[in-house]
PDB file of C-alpha atoms and ligand atoms in Angstrom:
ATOM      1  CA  UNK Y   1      15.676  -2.261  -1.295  1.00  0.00           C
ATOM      2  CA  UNK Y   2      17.493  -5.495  -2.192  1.00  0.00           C
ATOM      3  CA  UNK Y   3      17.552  -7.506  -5.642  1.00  0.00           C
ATOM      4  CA  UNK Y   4      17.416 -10.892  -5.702  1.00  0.00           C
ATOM      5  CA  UNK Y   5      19.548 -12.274  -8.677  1.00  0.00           C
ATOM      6  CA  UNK Y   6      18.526 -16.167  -8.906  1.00  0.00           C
ATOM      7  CA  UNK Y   7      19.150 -19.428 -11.342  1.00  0.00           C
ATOM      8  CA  UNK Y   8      16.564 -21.927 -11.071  1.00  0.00           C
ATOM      9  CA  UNK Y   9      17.320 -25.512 -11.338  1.00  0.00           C
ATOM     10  CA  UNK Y  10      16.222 -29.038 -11.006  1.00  0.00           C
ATOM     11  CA  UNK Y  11      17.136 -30.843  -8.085  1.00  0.00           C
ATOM     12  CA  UNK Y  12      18.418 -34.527  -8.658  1.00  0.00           C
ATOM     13  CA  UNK Y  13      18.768 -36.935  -5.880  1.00  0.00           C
ATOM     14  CA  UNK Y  14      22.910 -36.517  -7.175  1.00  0.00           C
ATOM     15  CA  UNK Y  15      22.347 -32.969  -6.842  1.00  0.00           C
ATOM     16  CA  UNK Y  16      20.684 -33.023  -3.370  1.00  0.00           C
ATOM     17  CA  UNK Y  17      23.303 -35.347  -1.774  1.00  0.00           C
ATOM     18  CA  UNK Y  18      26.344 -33.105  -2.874  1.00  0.00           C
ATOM     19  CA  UNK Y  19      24.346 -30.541  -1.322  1.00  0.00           C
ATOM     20  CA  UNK Y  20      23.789 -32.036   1.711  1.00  0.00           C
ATOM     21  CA  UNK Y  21      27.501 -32.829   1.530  1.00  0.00           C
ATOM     22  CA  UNK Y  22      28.932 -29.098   0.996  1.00  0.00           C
ATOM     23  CA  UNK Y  23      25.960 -26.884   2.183  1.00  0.00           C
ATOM     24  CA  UNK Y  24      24.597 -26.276   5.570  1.00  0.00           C
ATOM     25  CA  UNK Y  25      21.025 -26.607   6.233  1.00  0.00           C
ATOM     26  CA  UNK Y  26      19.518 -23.354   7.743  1.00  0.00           C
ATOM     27  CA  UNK Y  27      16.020 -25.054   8.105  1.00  0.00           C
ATOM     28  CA  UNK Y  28      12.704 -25.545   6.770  1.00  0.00           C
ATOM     29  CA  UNK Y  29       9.370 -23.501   6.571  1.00  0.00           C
ATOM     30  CA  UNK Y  30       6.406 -22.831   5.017  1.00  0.00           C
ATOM     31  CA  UNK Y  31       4.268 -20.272   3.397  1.00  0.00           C
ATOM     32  CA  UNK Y  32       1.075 -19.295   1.581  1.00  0.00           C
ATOM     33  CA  UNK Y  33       1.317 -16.708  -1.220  1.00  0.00           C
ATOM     34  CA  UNK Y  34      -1.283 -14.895  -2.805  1.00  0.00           C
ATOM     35  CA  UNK Y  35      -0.868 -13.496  -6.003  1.00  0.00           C
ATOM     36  CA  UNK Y  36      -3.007 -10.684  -7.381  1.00  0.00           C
ATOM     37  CA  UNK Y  37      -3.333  -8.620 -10.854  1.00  0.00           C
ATOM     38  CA  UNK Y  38      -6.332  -6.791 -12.646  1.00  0.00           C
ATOM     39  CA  UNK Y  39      -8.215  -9.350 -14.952  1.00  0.00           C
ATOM     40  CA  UNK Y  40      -6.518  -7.945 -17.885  1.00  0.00           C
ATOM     41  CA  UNK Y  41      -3.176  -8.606 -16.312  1.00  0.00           C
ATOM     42  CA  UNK Y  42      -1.432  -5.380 -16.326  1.00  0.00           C
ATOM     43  CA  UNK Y  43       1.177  -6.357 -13.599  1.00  0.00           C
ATOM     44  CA  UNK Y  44       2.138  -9.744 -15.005  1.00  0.00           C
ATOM     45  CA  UNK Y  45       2.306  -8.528 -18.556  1.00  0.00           C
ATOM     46  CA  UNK Y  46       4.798  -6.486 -17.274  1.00  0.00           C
ATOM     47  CA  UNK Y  47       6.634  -9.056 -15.576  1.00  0.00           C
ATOM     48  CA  UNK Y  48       5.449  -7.115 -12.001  1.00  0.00           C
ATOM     49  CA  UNK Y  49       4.470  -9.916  -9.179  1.00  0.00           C
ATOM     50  CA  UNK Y  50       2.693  -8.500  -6.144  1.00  0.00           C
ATOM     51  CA  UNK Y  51       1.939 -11.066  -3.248  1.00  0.00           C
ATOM     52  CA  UNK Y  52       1.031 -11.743   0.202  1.00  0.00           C
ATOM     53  CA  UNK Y  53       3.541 -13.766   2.042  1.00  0.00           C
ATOM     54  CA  UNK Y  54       2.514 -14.530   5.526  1.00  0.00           C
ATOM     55  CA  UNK Y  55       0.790 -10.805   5.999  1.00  0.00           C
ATOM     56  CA  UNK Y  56       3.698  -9.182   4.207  1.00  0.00           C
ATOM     57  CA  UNK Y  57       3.054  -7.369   0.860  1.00  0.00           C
ATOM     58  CA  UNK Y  58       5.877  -7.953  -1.728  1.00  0.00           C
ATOM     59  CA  UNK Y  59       6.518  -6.563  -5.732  1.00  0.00           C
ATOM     60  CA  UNK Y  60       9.081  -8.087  -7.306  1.00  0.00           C
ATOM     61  CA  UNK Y  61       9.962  -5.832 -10.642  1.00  0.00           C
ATOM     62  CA  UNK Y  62      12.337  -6.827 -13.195  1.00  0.00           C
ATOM     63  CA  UNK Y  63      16.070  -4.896 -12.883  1.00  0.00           C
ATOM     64  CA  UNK Y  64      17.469  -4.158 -16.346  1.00  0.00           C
ATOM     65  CA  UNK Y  65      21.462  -4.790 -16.830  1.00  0.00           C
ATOM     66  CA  UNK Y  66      22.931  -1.336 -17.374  1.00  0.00           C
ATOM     67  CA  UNK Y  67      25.706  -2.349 -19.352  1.00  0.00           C
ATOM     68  CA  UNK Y  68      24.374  -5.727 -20.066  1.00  0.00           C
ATOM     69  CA  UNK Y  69      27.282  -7.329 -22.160  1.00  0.00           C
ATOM     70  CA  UNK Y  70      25.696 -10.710 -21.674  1.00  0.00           C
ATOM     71  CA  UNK Y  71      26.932 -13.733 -23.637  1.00  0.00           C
ATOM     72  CA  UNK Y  72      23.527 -15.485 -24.852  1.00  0.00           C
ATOM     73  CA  UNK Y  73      23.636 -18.870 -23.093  1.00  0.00           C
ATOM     74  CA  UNK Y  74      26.066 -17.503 -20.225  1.00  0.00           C
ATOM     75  CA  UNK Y  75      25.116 -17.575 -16.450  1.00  0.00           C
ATOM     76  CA  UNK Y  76      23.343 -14.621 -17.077  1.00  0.00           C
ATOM     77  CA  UNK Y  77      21.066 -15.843 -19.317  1.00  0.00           C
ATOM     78  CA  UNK Y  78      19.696 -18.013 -17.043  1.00  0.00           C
ATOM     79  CA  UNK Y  79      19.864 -15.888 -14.093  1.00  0.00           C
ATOM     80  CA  UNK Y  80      16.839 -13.909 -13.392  1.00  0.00           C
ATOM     81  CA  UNK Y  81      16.918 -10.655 -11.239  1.00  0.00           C
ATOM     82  CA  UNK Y  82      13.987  -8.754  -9.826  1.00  0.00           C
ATOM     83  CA  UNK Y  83      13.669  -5.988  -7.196  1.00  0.00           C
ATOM     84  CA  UNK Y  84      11.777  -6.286  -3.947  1.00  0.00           C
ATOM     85  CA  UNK Y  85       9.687  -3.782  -2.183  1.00  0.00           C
ATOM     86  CA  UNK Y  86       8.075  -4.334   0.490  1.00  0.00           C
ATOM     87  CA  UNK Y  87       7.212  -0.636   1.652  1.00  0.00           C
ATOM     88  CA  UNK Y  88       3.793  -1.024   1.169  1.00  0.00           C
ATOM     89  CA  UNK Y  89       3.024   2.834   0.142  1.00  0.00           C
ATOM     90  CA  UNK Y  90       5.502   2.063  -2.432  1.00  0.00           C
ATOM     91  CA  UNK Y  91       3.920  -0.563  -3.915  1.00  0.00           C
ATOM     92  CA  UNK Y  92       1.149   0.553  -3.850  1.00  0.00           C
ATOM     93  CA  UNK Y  93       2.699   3.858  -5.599  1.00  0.00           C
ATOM     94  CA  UNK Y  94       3.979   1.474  -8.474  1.00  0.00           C
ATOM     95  CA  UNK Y  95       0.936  -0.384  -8.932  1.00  0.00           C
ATOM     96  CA  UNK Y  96      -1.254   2.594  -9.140  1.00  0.00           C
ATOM     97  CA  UNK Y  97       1.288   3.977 -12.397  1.00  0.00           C
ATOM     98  CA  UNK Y  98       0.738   1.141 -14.569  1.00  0.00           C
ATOM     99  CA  UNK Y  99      -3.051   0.151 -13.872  1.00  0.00           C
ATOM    100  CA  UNK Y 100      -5.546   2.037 -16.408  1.00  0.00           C
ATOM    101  CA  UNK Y 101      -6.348   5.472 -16.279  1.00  0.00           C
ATOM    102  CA  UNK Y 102     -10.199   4.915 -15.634  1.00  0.00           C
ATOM    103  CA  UNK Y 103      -8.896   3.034 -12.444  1.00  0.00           C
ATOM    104  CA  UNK Y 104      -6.359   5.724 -11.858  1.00  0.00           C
ATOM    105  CA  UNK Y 105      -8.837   8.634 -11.984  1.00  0.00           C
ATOM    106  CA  UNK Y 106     -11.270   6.651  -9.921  1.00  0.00           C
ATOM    107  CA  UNK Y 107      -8.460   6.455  -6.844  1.00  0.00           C
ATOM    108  CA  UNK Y 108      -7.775  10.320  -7.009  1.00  0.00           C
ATOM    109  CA  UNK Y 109     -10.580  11.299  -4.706  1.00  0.00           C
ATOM    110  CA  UNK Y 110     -10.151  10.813  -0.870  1.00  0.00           C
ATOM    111  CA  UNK Y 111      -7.053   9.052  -1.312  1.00  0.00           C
ATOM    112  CA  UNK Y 112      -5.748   8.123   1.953  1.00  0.00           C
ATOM    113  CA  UNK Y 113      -2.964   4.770   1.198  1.00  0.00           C
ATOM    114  CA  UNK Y 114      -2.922   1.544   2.207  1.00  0.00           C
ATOM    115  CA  UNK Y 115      -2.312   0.370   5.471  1.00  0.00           C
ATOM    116  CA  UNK Y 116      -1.002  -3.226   6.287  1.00  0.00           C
ATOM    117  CA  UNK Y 117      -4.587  -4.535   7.864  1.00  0.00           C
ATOM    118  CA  UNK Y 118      -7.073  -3.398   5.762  1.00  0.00           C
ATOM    119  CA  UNK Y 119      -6.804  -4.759   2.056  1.00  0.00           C
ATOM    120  CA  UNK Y 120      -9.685  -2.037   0.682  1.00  0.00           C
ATOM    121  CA  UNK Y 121      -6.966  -0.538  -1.627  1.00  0.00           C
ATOM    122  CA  UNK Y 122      -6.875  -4.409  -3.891  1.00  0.00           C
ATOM    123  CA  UNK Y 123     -10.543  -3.504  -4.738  1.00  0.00           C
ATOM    124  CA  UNK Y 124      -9.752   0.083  -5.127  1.00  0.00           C
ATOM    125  CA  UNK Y 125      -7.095  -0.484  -8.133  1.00  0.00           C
ATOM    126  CA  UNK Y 126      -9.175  -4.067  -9.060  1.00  0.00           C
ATOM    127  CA  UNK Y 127      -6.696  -6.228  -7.988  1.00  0.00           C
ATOM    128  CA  UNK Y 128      -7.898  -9.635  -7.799  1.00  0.00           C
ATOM    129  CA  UNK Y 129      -5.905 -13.147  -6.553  1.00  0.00           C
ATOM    130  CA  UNK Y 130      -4.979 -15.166  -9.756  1.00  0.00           C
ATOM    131  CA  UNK Y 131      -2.804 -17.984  -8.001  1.00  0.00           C
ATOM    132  CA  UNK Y 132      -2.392 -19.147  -4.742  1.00  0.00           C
ATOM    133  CA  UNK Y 133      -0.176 -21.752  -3.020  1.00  0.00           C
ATOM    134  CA  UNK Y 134       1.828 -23.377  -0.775  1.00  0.00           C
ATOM    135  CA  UNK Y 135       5.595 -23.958  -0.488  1.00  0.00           C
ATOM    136  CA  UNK Y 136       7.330 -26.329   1.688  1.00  0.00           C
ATOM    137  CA  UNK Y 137      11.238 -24.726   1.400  1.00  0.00           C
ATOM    138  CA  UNK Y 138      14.326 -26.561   2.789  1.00  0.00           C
ATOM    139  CA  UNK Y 139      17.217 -23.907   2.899  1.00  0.00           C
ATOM    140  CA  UNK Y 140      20.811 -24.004   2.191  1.00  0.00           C
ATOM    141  CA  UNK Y 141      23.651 -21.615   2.702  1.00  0.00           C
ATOM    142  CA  UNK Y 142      27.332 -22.457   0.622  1.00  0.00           C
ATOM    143  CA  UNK Y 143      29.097 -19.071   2.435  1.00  0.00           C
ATOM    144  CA  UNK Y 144      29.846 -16.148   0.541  1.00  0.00           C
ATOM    145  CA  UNK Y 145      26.350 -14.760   0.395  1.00  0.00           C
ATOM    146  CA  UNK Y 146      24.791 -18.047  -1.468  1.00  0.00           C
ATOM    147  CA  UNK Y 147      21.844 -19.361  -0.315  1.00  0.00           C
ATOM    148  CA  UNK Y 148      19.936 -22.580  -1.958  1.00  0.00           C
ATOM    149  CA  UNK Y 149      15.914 -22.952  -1.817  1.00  0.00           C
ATOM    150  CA  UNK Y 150      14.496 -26.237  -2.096  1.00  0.00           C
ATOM    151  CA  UNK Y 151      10.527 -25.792  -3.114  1.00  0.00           C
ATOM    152  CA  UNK Y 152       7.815 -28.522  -3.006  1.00  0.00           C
ATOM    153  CA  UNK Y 153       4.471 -26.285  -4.118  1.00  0.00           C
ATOM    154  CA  UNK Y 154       1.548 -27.884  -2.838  1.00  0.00           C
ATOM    155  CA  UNK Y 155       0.109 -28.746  -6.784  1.00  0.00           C
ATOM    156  CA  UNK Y 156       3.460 -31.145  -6.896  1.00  0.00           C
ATOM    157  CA  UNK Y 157       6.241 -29.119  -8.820  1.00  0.00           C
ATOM    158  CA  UNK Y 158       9.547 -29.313  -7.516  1.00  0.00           C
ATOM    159  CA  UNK Y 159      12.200 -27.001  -7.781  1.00  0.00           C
ATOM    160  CA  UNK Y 160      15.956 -25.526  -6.345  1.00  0.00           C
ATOM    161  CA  UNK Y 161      16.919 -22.016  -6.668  1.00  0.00           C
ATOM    162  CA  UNK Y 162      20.549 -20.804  -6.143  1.00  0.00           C
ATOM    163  CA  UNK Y 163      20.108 -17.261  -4.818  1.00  0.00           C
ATOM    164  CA  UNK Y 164      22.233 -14.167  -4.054  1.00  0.00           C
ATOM    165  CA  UNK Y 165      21.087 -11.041  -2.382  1.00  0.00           C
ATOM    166  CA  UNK Y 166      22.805  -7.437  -3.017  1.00  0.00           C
ATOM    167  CA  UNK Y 167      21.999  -3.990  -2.878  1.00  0.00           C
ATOM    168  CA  UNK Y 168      20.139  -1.777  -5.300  1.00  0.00           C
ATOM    169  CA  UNK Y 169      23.175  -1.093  -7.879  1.00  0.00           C
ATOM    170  CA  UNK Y 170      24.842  -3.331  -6.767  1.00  0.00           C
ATOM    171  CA  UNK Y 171      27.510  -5.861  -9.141  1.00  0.00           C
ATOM    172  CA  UNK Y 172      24.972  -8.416 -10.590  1.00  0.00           C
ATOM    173  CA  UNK Y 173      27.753 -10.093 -12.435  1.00  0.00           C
ATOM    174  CA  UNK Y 174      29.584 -10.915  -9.725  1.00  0.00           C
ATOM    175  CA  UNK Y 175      26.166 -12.286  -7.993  1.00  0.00           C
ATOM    176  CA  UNK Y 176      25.917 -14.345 -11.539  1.00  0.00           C
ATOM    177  CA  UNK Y 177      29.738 -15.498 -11.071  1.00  0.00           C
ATOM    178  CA  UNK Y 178      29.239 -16.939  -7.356  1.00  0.00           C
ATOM    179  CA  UNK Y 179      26.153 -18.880  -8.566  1.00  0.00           C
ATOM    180  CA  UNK Y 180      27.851 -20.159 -11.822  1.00  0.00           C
ATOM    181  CA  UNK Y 181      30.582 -21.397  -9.410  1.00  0.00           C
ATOM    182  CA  UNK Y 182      27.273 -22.939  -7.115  1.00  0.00           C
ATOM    183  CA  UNK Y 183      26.111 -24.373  -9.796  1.00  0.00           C
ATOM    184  CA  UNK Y 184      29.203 -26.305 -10.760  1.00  0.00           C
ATOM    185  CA  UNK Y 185      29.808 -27.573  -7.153  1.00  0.00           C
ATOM    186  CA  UNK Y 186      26.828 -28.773  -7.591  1.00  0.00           C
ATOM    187  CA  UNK Y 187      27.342 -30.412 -10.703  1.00  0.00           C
ATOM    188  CA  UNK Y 188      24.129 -28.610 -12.402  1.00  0.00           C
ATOM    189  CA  UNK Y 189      25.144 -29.375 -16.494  1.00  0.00           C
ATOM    190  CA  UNK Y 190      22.539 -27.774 -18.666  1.00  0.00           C
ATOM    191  CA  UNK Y 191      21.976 -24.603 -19.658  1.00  0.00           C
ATOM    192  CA  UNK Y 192      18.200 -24.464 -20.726  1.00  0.00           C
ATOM    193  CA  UNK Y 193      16.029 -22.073 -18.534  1.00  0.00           C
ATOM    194  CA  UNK Y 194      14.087 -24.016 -15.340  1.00  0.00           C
ATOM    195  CA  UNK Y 195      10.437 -23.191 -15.071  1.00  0.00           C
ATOM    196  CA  UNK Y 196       9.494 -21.216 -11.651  1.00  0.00           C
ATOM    197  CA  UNK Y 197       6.365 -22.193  -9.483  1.00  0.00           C
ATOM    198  CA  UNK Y 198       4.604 -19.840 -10.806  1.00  0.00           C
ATOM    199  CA  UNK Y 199       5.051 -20.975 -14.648  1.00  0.00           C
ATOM    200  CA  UNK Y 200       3.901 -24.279 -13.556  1.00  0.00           C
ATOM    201  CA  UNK Y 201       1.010 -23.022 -11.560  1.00  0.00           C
ATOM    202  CA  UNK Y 202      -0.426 -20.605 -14.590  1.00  0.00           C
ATOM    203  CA  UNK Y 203       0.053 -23.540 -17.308  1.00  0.00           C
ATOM    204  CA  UNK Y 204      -1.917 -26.268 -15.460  1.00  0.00           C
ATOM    205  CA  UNK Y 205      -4.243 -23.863 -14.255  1.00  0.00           C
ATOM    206  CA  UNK Y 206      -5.072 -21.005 -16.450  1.00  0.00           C
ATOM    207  CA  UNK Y 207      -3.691 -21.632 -19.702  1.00  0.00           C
ATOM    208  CA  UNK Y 208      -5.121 -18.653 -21.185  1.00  0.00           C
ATOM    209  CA  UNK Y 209      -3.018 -16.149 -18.680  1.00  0.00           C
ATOM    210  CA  UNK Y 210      -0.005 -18.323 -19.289  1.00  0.00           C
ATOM    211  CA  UNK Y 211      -0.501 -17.935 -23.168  1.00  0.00           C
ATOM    212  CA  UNK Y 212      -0.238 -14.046 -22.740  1.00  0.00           C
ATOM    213  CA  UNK Y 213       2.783 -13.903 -20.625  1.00  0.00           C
ATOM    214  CA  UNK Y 214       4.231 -16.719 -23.217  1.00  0.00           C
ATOM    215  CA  UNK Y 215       3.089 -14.131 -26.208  1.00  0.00           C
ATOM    216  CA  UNK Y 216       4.193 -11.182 -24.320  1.00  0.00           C
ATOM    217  CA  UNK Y 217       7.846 -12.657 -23.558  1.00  0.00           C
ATOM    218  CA  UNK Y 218       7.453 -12.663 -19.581  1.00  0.00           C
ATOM    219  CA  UNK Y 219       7.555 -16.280 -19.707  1.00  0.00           C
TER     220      UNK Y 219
HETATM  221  C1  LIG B   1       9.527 -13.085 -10.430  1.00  0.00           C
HETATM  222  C2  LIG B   1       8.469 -14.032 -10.860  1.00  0.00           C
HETATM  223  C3  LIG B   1       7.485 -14.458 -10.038  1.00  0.00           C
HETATM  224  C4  LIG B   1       7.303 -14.157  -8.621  1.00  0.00           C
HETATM  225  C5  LIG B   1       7.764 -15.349  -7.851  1.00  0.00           C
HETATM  226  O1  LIG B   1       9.129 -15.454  -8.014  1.00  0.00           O
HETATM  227  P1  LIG B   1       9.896 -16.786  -7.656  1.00  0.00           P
HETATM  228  O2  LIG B   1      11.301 -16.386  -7.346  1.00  0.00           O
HETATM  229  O3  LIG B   1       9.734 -17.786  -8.720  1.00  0.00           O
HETATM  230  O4  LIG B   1       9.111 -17.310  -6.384  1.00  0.00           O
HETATM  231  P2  LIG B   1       9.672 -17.698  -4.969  1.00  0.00           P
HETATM  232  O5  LIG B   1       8.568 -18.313  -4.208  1.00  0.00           O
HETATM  233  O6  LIG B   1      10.900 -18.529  -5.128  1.00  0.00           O
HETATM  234  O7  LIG B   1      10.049 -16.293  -4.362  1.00  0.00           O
HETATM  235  P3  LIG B   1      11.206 -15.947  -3.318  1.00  0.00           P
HETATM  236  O8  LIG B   1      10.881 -16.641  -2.028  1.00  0.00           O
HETATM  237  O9  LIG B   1      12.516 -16.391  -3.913  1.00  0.00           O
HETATM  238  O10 LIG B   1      11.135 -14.429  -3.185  1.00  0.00           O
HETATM  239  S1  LIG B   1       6.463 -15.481 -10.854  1.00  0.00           S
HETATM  240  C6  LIG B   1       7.310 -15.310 -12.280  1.00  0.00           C
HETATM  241  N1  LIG B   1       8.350 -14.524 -12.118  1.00  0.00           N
HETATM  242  C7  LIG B   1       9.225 -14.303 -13.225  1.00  0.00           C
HETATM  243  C8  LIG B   1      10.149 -15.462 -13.422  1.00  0.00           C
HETATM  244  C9  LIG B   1      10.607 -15.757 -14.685  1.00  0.00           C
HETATM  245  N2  LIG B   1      10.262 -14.993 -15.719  1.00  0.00           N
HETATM  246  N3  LIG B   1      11.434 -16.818 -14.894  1.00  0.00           N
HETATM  247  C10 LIG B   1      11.813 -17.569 -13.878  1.00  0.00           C
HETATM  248  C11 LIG B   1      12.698 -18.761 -14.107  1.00  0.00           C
HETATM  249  N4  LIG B   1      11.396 -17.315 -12.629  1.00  0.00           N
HETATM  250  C12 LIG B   1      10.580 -16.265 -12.398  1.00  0.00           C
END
């Protein structure tokens, strides 16, 4: 399992031709994700993302700092890091713990697990799609285990993320030093948090689900 430690920011046309400059392009795709969560939002409230990515399910889940001796405004403040699983018995595993009990109980009986072609489990633990979209990304690498996303969603937000990749346990802060040293080469100035695609996407489209995760502090 792999966590994803990650500072969002907004790409400039300055910022975008230094990158073009000092980066190398590693290409372009794109992908349709589905998001899903039980109408009272049990996964999101709990910052917990589960999608479909191009017939691949994914959970991201937030990774606490152990010894988190964070300066408030530093890199790590506006570095987010979240787990990914992709074993889909093990998502489904985590899911099932934090969905209510009456769902829970209902799933006891026959059980048998998901399997990657038949999506009968969603309905099972009332999992329904809140957001989908698409994502035209233009990737970067700067060496050193730094990659940069470029993201055009398909309801018009653009935005960059400066990514590093490491092991489960493995030294976040010296993830968050290699992007703080991206993010200067860059020449990315301010320190205010970047909205993600999906902040965008629940705003403009359901306000009331975005007002929760505001309320709730996911957001
Ligand atoms: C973790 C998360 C969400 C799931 C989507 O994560 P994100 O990295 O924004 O999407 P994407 O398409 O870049 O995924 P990748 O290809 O890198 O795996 S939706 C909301 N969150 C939480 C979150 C947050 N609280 N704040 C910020 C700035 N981003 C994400």
């Amino acid at each position: 399992m792999s966590v994803e430690v990650e500072r969002k920011f907004i790409c400039s046309e300055d910022t975008l031709k230094t990158l073009e400059e000092i980066g190398v392009c590693v290409g372009q795709r794109q992908f349709h994700d589905q998001y899903f969560d039980t109408p009272e939002f049990e996964l999101t409230l709990r910052d917990l993302w589960l999608r479909k990515r191009k017939g691949c399910w994914e959970l991201k889940s937030p990774v606490d700092m152990v010894n988190g001796t964070e300066e408030p405004n530093g890199e790590g403040s506006l570095c987010t890091r979240y787990k990914e699983i992709t074993d889909l018995p093990e998502i489904y595993k985590t899911v099932k713990e934090v969905v209510n009990e009456a769902v829970k109980e209902a799933c006891k009986d026959g059980e048998s697990g998901p399997s990657q072609d038949d999506d009968s489990w969603l309905g099972k633990l009332n999992l329904v799609c809140f957001a989908e979209f698409t994502t035209v990304r233009r990737s970067f690498t700067l060496g050193g285990g730094v990659q940069i996303d470029l993201d055009q969603a398909d309801f018009g937000y653009r935005v960059g993320e400066i990514e590093v990749l490491i092991p489960e346990g493995g030294d976040v802060q010296c993830a968050q030093e290699k992007i703080r040293n991206a993010a200067q080469k860059l020449g990315l100035a301010g320190n205010e948090r970047v909205e993600g695609k999906m902040d965008v996407y629940l705003r403009t489209y359901h306000p009331e689900h975005y007002a929760k995760l505001l309320a709730a502090h996911v957001f």
